[in-house]
Amino acid sequence: MEQELIKGKIKAIIFHNSENGYAVLRLNSEEYGDITVVGTIPMPMSGERLMVTGKWIAHSSYGKQFEAEFLERLLPDSKEEILLYLSSRAVKGIGPRTAQKIVAKFGADSLKILDTKPELLASISGISLAKAKEMGENYRNQIGVRRLVEFLTGSHLPAEIGVRAYGVYGEDAMDLIRENPYLLVQPEFGASFAAVDALAVKLGLSAEDPKRVDAGILSLLRNSLNEGHCFLPEDRLTSAAIQLLRLDEKLVSEGIDRLCVQGSLKVDEIHEISSIYLPECWDAERMIARRMLDMAAQPSDELPEAERFISTIEKRKGICYAELQKQAIRCAGEEKLLILTGGPGTGKTTTLAGILSLCELLHRKTLLAAPTGRAAKRLSELTGSEASTIHRLLEAQISPSTGEMCFAKDENEPLRCDTLIIDEMSMVDLPLMYSVLRALPKNANLILVGDPDQLPSVGPGNVFRDLIACGRIKTVALTEIFRQAQESLIVMNAHAVNQGVLPVLHATDRDFFFMKRSQSVALLRTVSELCSERLPKYMGISPTEIQVIAPTRKGDAGTVHLNRVLQEALNPPSDQKKELRSGERCFREGDRVMQIRNNYDLGWRRTDGTEGLGIFNGDCGTIVSIDRSNEQLLIRFDDRDVYYDTELLPDLELAYAITAHKSQGCEYGAVVFVAFDAPSRLLNRGVLYTAMTRAKELMVVVGKEQVIAHMTMNHQRNVRYCGLEFRLRKE
């Protein structure tokens, strides 16, 4: 839709979030009379005039609204407007009565006095000199934020970046950003390099300015973390920087050298390749390698009564362990560091339960953790022992000094345990592993459990695979598929795919089915019917236990489009269900949703009354209720209730359909996997194997046989530049 410019005066503030500036306003516009304006409008004040650029949108519940993209503020200039402005408590310490006194004395100059000579306010009865100065400081802060926001939005930078920058730099923010706009590329502000580069051009900075060169290089390295890299080879980083900055190699190389001298980059030799790291990744790799090798080098604690202990556990549980399972349980009692691996049906969870029983017999205090809430919950259910997320175990919190996430547990305040067990290790990235080891007591044992053939972590690193591949850490790999598991075609097909063998697709009497669909329309209809009618009716599987998994987000068969289709089928519009919209997305009471970014300071409350902080990437929940008047949603994540304000909606997605990456660590009664056209890099064995291993009772594949064949044969994985395995072998 075309953008439009609207002028008007703020008549009422319906909603405003002070942290990110999102607001819902009633604006008395010159063009249309009273209208509703929504968008990021930090610190709006009743009576102030706005020039808003944006577009009209249709809200399902609230009707026509004007969505602000850019705005210019016009402070009130008449006595009447200034009185309305100050009476709205726009300035801390000034209410309606004080506003009347100020305007009565200073008239149309009232705001100028507040800005430049606030001490003159002390001449008014009831206002001390200290209070007058405080009023002036508060007013200048507000004006400063506004001016900065207007300055940045004029260059198409989001308003919330201005709010964050002013929070960090205060009154100096404008001057500092004018001097070096590339400050905004730093992670705490989150501006894109391209947007800041455009601002820098307006400010007249040279393309060869060292500040620009340095920011470009650092932004490339930070962006590479999202692709799983821990470093970039110097030649690749140089080439990418030349393309981004459109400068010659000499200037880029000088920039890399300059950043290394400053300590903003680290250079190392990995496989005889000059490799460039961000300092935090360099430190993490070196510390993990050193700590792991130290633990692996410690002599085993002989456990003479191991066989008796294992026999006792077998009698209690009424089972008989296979030799590899016994070996794993024995090693868990003897080794300081142990890796336990195994695919589906190999008894990994049974073995883990046996290890927990051994720790109990040895009177060892044991902590059990997994990367996500759903993985931790599943681990608790399978083992009968309490498990928590790694973030909760380490007590994730927001640093009051930096505003960034940190952990309360570290080397100064370590965990209290004799043994720490981490499951679903393939999901653990380099920074999280670094934090775990910082908090691990020096004398504690560490047991790492997982399936290395599943997809790697979303964050940087290949931690689990590198630890296994180095060959220097005691590893027990469970390989025997137990007879009961052999009866499951899900299990057997997963192992076949993992070995590059085509799965059995046309069996009709097992737990794995294939439904051929060559056209997207037929595929979408089939997936919708499976989830809403066929599986619940004929298989007795509740829709809440069915998860659709697809290789890609985009396209007709991607998760974004699938979610719209499935929402319509499983939770259609109703007069009994309230809705909220965020852009083109609609959230409705009863919808299944997923958190897509870590939010460490989002509060939750359990049904038993306990409270805590943190909702993390991949957490899934259900919208319980929507409060339209307060623009708020109540979402239940398992047993945790969380209130979401409107500005947090971009952190949510519908979760009727998710990617294989997002499904890791979870188990579902039934999985419907969409095997359809997608970019070749996403159609690989790891994606298919991971999706298969998520299904507990039933797996239905819908799509094209040739896509399944391609995925089975495509064992290529995206190259990740990581140095952990090299360091583990080298030390």
PDB file of C-alpha atoms in Angstrom, residues 300 465 505 591 653:
ATOM      1  CA  SER A 300      39.261 -43.240  36.299  1.00  0.00           C
ATOM      2  CA  ARG A 465      30.261 -33.609  17.082  1.00  0.00           C
ATOM      3  CA  LEU A 505       7.282 -45.830   2.106  1.00  0.00           C
ATOM      4  CA  ASP A 591      -3.718 -20.794  18.898  1.00  0.00           C
ATOM      5  CA  GLU A 653       4.939 -17.346  15.542  1.00  0.00           C
TER       6      GLU A 653
END
